Coordinates of C-alpha atoms in Angstrom, one line a residue:
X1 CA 0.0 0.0 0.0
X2 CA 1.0 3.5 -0.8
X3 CA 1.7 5.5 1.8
X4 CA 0.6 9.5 0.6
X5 CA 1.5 12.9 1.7
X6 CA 2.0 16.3 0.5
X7 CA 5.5 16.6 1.0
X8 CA 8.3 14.3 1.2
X9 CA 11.7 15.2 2.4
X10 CA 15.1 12.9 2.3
X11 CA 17.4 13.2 4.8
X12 CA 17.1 14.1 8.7
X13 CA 20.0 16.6 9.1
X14 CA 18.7 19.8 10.7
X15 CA 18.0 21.3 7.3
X16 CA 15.8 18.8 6.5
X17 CA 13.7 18.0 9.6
X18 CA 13.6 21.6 10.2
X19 CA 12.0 22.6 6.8
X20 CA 9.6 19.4 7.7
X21 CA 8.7 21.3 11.1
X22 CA 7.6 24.1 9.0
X23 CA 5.5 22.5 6.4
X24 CA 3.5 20.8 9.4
X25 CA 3.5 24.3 10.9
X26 CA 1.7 25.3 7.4
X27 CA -0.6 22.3 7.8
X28 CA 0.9 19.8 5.2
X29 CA 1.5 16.2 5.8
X30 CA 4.9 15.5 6.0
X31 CA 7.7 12.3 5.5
X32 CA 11.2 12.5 7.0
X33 CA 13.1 10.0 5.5
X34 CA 16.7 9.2 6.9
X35 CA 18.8 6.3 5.2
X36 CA 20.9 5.6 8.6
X37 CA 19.7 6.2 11.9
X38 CA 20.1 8.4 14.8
X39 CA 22.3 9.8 16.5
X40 CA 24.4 9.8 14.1
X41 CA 28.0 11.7 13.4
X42 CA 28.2 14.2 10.2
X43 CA 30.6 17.0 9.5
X44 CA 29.6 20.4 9.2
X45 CA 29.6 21.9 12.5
X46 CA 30.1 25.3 13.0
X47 CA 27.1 28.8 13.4
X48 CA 27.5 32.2 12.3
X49 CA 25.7 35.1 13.5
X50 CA 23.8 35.2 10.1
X51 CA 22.9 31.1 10.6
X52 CA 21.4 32.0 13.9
X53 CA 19.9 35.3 12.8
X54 CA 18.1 33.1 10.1
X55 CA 17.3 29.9 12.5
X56 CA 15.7 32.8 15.2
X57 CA 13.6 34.4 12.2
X58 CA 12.3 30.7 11.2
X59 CA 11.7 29.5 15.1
X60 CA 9.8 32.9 15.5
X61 CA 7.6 32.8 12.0
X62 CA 6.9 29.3 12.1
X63 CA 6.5 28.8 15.6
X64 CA 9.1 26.3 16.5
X65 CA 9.7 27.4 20.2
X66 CA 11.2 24.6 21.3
X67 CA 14.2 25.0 18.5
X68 CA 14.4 28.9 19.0
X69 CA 17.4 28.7 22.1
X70 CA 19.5 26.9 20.4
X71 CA 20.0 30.4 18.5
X72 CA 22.4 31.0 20.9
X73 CA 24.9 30.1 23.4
X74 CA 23.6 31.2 26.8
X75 CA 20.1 30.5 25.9
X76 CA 21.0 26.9 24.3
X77 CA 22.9 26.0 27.8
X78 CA 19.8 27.2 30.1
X79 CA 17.3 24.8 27.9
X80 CA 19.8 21.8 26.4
X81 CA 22.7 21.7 28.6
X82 CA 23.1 17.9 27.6
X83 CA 23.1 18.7 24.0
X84 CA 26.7 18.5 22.6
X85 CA 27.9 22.6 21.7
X86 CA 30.5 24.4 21.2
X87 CA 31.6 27.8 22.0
X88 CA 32.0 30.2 19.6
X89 CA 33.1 33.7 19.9
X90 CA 34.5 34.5 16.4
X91 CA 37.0 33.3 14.1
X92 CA 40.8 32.4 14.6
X93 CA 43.3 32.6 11.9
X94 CA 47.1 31.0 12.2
X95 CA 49.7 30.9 9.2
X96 CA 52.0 28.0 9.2
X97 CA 55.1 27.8 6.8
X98 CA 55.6 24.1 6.0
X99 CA 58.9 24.7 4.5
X100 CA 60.1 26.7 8.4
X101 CA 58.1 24.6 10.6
X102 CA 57.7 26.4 13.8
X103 CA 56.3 25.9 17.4
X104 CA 53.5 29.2 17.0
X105 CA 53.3 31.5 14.9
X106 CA 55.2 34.3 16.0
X107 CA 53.7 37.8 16.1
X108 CA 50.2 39.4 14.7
X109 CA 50.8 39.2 11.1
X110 CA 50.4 35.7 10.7
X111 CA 47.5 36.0 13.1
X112 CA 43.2 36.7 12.5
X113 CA 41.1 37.3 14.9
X114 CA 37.5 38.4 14.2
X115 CA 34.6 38.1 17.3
X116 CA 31.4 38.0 15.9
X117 CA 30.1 38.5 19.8
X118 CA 30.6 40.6 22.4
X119 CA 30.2 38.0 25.1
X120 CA 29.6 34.0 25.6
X121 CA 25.6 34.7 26.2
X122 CA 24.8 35.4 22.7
X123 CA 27.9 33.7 20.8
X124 CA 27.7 31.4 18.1
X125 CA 27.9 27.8 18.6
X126 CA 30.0 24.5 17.4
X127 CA 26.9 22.0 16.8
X128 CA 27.8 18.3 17.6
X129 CA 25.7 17.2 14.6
X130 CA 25.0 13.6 16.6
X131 CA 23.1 15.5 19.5
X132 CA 21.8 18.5 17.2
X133 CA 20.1 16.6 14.2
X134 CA 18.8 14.1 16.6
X135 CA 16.9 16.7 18.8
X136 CA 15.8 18.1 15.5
X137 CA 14.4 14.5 14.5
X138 CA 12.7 14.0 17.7
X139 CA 10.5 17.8 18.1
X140 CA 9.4 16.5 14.1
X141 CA 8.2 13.8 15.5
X142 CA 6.4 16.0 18.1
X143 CA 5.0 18.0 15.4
X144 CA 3.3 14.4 13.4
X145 CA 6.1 14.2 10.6
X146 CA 6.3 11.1 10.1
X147 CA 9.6 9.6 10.3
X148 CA 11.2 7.0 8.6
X149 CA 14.7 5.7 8.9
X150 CA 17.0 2.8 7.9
X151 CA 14.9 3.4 4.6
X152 CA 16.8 2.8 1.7
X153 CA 15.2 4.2 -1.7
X154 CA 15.7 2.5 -4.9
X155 CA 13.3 4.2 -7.2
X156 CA 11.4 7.4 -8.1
X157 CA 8.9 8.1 -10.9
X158 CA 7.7 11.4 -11.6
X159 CA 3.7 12.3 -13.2
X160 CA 2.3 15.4 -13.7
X161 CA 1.0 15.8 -10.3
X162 CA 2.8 13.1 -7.7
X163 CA 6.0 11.5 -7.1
X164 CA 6.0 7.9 -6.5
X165 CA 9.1 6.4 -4.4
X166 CA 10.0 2.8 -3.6
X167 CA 12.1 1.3 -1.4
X168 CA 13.1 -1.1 1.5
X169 CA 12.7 -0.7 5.0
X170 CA 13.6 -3.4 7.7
X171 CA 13.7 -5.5 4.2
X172 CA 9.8 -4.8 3.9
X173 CA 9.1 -2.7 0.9
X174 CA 7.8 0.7 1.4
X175 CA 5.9 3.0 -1.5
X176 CA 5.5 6.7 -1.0
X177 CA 4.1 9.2 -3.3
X178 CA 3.9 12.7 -2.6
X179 CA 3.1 16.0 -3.9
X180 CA 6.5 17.8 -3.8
X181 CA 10.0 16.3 -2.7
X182 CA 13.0 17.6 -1.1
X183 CA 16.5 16.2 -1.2
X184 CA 18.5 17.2 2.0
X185 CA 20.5 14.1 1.7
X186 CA 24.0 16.2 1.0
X187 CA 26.3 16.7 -2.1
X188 CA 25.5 13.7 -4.7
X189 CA 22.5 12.7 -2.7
X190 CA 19.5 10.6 -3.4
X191 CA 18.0 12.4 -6.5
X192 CA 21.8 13.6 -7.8
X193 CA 21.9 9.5 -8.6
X194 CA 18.0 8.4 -9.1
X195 CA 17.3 11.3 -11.5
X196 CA 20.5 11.0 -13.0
X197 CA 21.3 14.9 -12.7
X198 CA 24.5 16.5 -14.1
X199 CA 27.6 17.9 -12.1
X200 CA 28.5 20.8 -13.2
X201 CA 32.2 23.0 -12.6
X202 CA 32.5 25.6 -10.0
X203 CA 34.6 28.0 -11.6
X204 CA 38.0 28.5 -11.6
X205 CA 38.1 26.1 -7.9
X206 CA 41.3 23.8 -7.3
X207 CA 39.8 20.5 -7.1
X208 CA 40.4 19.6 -3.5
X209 CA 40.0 16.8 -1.0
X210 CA 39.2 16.3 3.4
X211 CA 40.5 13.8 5.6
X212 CA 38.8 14.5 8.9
X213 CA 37.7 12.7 12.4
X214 CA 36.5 13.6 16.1
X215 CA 38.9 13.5 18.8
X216 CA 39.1 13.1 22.7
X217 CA 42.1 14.3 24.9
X218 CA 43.1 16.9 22.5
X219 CA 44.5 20.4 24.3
X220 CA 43.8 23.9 24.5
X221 CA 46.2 26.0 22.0
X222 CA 49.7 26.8 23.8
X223 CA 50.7 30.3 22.7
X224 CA 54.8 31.2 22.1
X225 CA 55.2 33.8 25.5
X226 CA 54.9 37.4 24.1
X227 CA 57.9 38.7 25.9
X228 CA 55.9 41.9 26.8
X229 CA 53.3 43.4 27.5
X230 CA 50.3 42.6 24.8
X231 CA 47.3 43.6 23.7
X232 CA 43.9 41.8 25.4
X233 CA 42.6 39.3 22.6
X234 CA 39.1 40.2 21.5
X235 CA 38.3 36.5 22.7
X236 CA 40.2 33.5 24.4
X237 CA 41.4 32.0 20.7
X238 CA 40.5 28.6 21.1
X239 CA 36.6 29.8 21.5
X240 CA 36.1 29.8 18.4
X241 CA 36.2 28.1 14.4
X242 CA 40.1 28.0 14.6
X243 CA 41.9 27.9 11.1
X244 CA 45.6 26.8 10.3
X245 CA 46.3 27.9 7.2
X246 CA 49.3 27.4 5.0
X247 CA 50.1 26.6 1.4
X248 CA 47.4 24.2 -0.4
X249 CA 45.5 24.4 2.7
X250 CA 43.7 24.4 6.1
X251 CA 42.9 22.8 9.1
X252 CA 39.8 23.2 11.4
X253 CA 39.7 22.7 14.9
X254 CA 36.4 23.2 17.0
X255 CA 36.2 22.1 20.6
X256 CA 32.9 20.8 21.7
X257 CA 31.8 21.0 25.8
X258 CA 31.4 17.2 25.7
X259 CA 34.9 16.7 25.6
X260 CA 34.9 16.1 21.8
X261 CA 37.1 18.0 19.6
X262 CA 36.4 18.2 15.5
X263 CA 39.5 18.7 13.6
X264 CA 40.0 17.9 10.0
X265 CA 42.2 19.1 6.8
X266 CA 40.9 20.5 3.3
X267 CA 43.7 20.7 0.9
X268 CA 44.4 21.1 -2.7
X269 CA 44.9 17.6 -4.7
X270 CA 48.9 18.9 -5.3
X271 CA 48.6 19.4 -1.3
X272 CA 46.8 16.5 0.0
X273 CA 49.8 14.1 -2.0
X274 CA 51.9 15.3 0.2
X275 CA 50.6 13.7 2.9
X276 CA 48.5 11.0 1.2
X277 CA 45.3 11.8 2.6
X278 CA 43.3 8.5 1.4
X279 CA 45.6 6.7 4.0
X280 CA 43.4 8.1 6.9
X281 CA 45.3 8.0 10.6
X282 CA 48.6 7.8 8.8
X283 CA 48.0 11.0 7.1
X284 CA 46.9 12.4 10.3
X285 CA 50.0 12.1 11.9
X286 CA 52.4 13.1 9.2
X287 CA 49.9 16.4 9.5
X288 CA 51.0 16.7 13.1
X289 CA 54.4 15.8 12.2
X290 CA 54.6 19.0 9.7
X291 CA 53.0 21.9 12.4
X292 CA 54.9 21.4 15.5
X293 CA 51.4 23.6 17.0
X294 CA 49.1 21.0 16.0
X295 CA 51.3 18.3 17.3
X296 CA 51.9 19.7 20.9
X297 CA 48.0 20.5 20.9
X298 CA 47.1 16.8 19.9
X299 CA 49.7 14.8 21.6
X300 CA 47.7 12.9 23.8
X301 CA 44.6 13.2 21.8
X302 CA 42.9 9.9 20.6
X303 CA 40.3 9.2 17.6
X304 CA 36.9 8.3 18.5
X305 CA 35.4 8.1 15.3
X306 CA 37.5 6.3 12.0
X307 CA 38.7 8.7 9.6
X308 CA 36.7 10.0 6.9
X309 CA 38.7 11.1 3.4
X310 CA 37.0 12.5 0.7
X311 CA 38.2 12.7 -2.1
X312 CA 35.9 15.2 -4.0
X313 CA 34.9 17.8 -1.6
X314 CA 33.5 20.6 -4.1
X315 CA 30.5 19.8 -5.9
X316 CA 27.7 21.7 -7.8
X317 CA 24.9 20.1 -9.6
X318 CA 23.6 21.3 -12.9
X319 CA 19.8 21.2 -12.1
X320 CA 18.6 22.5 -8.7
X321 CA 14.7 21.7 -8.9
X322 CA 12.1 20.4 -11.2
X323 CA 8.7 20.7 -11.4
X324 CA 7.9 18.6 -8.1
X325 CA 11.2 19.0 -6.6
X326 CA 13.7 20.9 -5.5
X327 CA 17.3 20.2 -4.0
X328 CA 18.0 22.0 -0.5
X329 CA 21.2 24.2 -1.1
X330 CA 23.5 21.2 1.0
X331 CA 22.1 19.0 -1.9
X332 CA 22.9 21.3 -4.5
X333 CA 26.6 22.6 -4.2
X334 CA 28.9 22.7 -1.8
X335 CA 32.0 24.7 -1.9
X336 CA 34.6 23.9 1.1
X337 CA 34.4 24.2 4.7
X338 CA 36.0 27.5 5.5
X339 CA 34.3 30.8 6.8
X340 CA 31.6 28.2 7.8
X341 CA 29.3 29.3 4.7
X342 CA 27.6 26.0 4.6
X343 CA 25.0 26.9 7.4
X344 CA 23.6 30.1 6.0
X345 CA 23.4 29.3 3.0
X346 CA 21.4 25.8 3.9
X347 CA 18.8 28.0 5.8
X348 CA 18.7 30.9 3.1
X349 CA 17.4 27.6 1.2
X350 CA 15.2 26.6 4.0
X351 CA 13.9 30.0 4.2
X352 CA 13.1 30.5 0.1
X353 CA 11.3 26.8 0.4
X354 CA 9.5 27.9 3.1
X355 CA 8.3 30.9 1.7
X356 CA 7.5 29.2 -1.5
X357 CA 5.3 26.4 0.2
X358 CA 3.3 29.1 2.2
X359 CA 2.2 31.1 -0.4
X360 CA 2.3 29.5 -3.5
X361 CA 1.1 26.1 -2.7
X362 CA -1.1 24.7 -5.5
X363 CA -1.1 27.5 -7.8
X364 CA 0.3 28.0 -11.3
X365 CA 3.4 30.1 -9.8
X366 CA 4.2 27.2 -7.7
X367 CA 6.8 25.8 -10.7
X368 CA 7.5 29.3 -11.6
X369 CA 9.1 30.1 -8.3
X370 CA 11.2 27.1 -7.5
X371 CA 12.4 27.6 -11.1
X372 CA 13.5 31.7 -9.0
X373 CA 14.5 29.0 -6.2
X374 CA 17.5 27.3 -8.3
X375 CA 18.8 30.6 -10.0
X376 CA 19.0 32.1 -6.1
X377 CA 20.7 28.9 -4.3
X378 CA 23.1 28.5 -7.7
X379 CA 24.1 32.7 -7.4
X380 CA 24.5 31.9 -3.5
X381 CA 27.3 28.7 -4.3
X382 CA 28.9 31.0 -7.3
X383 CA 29.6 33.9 -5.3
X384 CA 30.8 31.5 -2.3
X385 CA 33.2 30.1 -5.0
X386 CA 34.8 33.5 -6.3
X387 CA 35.2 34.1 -2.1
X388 CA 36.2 30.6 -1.5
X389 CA 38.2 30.3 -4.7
X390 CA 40.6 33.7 -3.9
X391 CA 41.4 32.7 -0.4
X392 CA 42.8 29.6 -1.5
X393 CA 44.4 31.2 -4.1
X394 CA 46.1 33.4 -1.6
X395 CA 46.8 30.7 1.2
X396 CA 50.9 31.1 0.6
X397 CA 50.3 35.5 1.2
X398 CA 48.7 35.6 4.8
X399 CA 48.6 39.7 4.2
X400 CA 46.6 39.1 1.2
X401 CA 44.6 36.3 2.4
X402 CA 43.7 38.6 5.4
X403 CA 42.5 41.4 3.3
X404 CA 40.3 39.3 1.9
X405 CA 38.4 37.9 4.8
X406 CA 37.5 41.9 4.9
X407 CA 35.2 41.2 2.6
X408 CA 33.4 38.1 3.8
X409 CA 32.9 39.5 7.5
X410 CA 31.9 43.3 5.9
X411 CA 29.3 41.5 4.2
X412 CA 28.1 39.5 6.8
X413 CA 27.8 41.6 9.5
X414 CA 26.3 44.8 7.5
X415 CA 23.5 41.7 6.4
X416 CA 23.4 40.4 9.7
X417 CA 22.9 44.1 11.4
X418 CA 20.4 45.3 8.3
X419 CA 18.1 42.3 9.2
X420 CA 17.9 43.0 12.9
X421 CA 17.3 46.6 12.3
X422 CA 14.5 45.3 10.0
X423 CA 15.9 46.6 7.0
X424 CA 16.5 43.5 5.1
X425 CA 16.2 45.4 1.8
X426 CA 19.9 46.6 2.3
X427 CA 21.6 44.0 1.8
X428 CA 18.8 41.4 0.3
X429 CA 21.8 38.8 -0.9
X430 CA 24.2 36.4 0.8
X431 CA 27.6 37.8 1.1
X432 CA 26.0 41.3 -0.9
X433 CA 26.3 39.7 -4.4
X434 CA 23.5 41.7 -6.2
X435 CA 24.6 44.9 -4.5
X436 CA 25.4 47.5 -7.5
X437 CA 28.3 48.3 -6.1
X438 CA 29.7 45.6 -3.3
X439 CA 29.1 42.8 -6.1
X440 CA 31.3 43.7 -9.1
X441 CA 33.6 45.4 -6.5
X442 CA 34.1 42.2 -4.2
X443 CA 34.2 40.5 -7.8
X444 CA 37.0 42.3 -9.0
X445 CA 39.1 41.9 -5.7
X446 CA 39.2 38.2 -6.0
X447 CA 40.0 38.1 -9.3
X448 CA 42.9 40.4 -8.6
X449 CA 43.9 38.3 -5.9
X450 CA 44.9 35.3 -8.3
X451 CA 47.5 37.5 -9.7
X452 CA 49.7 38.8 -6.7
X453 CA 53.3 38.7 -7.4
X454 CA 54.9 41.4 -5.4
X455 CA 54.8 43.1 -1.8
X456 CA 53.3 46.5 -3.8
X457 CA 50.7 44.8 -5.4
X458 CA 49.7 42.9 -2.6
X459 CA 49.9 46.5 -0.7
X460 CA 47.5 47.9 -3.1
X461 CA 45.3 45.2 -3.3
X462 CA 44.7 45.6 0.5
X463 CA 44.4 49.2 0.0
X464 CA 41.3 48.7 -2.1
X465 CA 39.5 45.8 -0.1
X466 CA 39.5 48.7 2.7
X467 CA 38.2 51.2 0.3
X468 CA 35.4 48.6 -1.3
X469 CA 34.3 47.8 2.6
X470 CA 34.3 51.5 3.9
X471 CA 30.2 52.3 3.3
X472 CA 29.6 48.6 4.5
X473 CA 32.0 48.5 7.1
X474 CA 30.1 48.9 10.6
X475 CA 33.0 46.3 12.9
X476 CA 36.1 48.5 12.7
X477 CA 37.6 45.9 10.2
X478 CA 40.9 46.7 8.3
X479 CA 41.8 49.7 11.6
X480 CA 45.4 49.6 11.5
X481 CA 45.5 49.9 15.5
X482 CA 44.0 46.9 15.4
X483 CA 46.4 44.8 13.9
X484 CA 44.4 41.4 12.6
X485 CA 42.6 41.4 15.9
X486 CA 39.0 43.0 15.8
X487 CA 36.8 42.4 18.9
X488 CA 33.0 43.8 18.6
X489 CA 32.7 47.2 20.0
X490 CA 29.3 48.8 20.3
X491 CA 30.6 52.2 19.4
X492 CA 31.4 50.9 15.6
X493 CA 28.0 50.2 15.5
X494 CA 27.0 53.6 17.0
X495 CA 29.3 55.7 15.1
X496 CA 28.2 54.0 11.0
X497 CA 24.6 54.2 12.0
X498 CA 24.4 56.2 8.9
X499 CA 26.0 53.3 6.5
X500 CA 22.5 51.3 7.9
X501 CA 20.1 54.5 7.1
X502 CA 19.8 54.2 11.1
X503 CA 20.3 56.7 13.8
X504 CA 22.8 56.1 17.5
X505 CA 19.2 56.0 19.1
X506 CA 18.2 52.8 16.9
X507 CA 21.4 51.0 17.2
X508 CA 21.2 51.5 21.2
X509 CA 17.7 49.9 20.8
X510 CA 18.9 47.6 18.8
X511 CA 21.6 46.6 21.2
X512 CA 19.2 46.4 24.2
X513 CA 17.2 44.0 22.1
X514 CA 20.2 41.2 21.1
X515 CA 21.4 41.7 25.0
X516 CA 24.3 42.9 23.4
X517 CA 25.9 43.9 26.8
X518 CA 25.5 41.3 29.9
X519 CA 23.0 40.9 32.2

């Protein structure tokens, strides 16, 4: 017997079972269908203030109460203390020459720091995907999606107006049919291989490759002494996404509170030889061997979870939805790990669908605006790969590949602050890609960035990130008295109130609001 329902989703992640707690919010029937089973470990880990200004505006619209504190730090610990997190204040940089190995790296040029909060109550978060997802699952369930896992699909056939899907489950078969279906299942996913869809280039990306795992026992960073007196950090450095960087590559590290700490390399084919990535714990340790702060850190840490290579980590498919289905943006493209794009740009998709299924449901724009859908999430992934793309580019000039960073946290903090002000209109596209003037700026900066080959045209280049920033930059980014390490301040805010069409009096508001300054 066919089982029927208006919408079918594949693939419990939080993308997935959150879009499914929405379409039950909108009074659809709803499928959740999961291939493994809970809890479960997946990569892809790590918030941003735009990932949780987005999950706050979908708790809030939809009314999802229960998944609203997990927005946040301080309000996530209060409600889910036993759900695995990680503190994040902001973003840490480290250059590493693997030619002149060295213990740290010595002095603020090689170093980034960015907060994106002022304080732990309203930082960003680490998610340990096992706990996250799995909470996720279980308030669907709470809502009446019903949920099906160790479900393995085998065939699809599309009519005019229903999908049919077949399948196994407990080695029963299972039928489903459904009105419209979402693939959340990840980069060549379910409908990538069942529809036989396309792969497509992302342009102008090194091909590139991710040996990764999850660790116990591993340390807190150990910095070289400063011999003098030194500046307050904006955040203790290990708090946050923390990035090795060097030539052909990086290295994550994200420390969870449950004693479990993420760490993993992407690298450039040319760069992951080096170390043979596809032999797994081997390759680990001839990492460790090559960054004498990565060994000290990990010495006594221990794998709890085999290692995972991949040997293809970019991907972008060629067709993002049809006429009964759509791919959410995880399904569709994925670029690489760093800057943590992956989460907004998963709820930016969540978000479109969302809207879509609200107020077009059943009518003749219905196909019409998933057709709006694919263009969007496709621009998103392009302009993710010209960012994405540079910065690897530059991974052998730290100056350089800090300059260009500029970019990426301007853009994200003048969206993120232009949303909470309720002005979403000014900046109305991830990383400001359809702004007349940002876009083909930002553009142009990366594409210059391929083509450093001295000290002066690295100088300039830098020169004119801070330029193309300066009516979007509200943080204090690029202040030379800063030097690479740029905590929040309220008073940026307060004194580029103008940049935001805003006045001191609404930025203090706004302030009170996000409990920008402690209880």
């Amino acid at each position: 017997m066919t089982q029927q329902y208006d919408i079918a989703i594949i693939g419990s992640g939080f993308a997935g079972s959150l879009l499914a707690m929405i379409a039950r919010r909108l009074g659809h029937s709803v499928v959740l269908i999961e291939r493994g089973k809970h809890p479960r470990v997946v990569i892809g880990e790590s918030s941003t203030p735009l990932t949780n200004l987005l999950l706050e505006d979908l708790t809030t619209r939809y009314d999802l109460p229960a998944i609203r504190p997990l927005a946040k730090w301080g309000t996530w610990q209060k409600a889910y203390p036993e759900v695995g997190c990680g503190l994040k204040r902001g973003f840490t940089f480290y250059h590493h020459s693997l030619e002149k190995p060295e213990p740290f790296p010595p002095g603020r040029d090689r170093q980034l720091l960015v907060a994106a909060s002022p304080h732990n109550e309203i930082s960003d978060t680490h998610w340990y995907r096992a706990d996250f997802d799995y909470l996720f699952v279980q308030e669907a369930q709470k809502l009446d999606v019903h949920y099906l896992d160790e479900t393995t699909l085998t065939g699809i056939i599309e009519s005019h107006d229903m999908i049919e899907l077949s399948g196994t489950r407990n080695d029963r078969p299972i039928a489903i049919s459904a009105k419209f279906l979402v693939d959340a299942s990840g980069p060549r996913g379910f409908l990538h291989h069942a529809l036989g869809l396309q792969e497509t280039e992302l342009p102008r990306f090194p091909s590139t490759q991710a040996l990764y795992s999850h660790f116990t026992g591993v340390g807190r960073m150990q910095p070289a002494p400063s011999g003098g007196q030194k500046d307050l950090e904006p955040y203790p450095p290990d708090s946050a996404a923390v990035h090795h960087v060097f030539d052909g590559g990086w290295i994550w590290v994200l420390q969870f509170n449950n004693g479990i700490t993420s760490a993993g390399i992407a690298a450039t084919d040319a760069a992951a030889a080096r170390w043979n990535l596809h032999e797994g714990a081997a390759a680990w340790d001839r990492i460790l061997e090559d960054i004498p702060a990565l060994r000290t850190q990990f010495a006594n840490a221990k794998p709890v979870q085999p290692f995972r290579h991949v040997p293809r980590l970019s991907f972008r498919s060629a067709t993002i939805a049809g006429q009964r289905w759509a791919l959410l943006p995880s399904a569709a493209g994925f670029v690489d790990p760093l800057l943590s794009t992956g989460f907004p740009l998963a709820l930016l998709g969540v978000d479109r669908l969302a809207n879509i299924i609200e107020h077009h449901w059943g009518s003749p724009a219905f196909a019409m605006r998933l057709e709006s859908y694919s263009r969007e999430v496709d621009a998103d992934l392009l302009a993710t790969t010209q960012l994405i793309g540079a910065l690897y580019a530059s991974l052998n000039n730290f100056p350089v590949f800090a300059s260009l960073t500029l970019l990426y946290f301007a853009a994200v903090s003048f969206a993120e602050t232009a949303r909470r002000l309720g002005k979403p209109e000014l900046a109305p596209s991830f990383l400001l890609r359809d702004h007349p003037r940002f876009g083909p700026s930002s553009a142009s900066l990366f594409e210059r960035a391929r083509y450093i080959h001295t000290q002066e045209e690295a100088r300039q280049l830098s020169e004119d990130i801070l330029r193309a920033i300066e009516p979007f930059n509200i943080a204090g980014l690029g202040y030379p008295q800063r030097h690479n390490w740029y905590p929040v301040e309220a008073q940026d805010l307060i004194d580029n109130a103008a940049k935001l069409d805003a006045n001191p009096q609404e930025i203090h508001q706004l302030l009170r609001r996000c409990g920008f300054h402690p209880q």
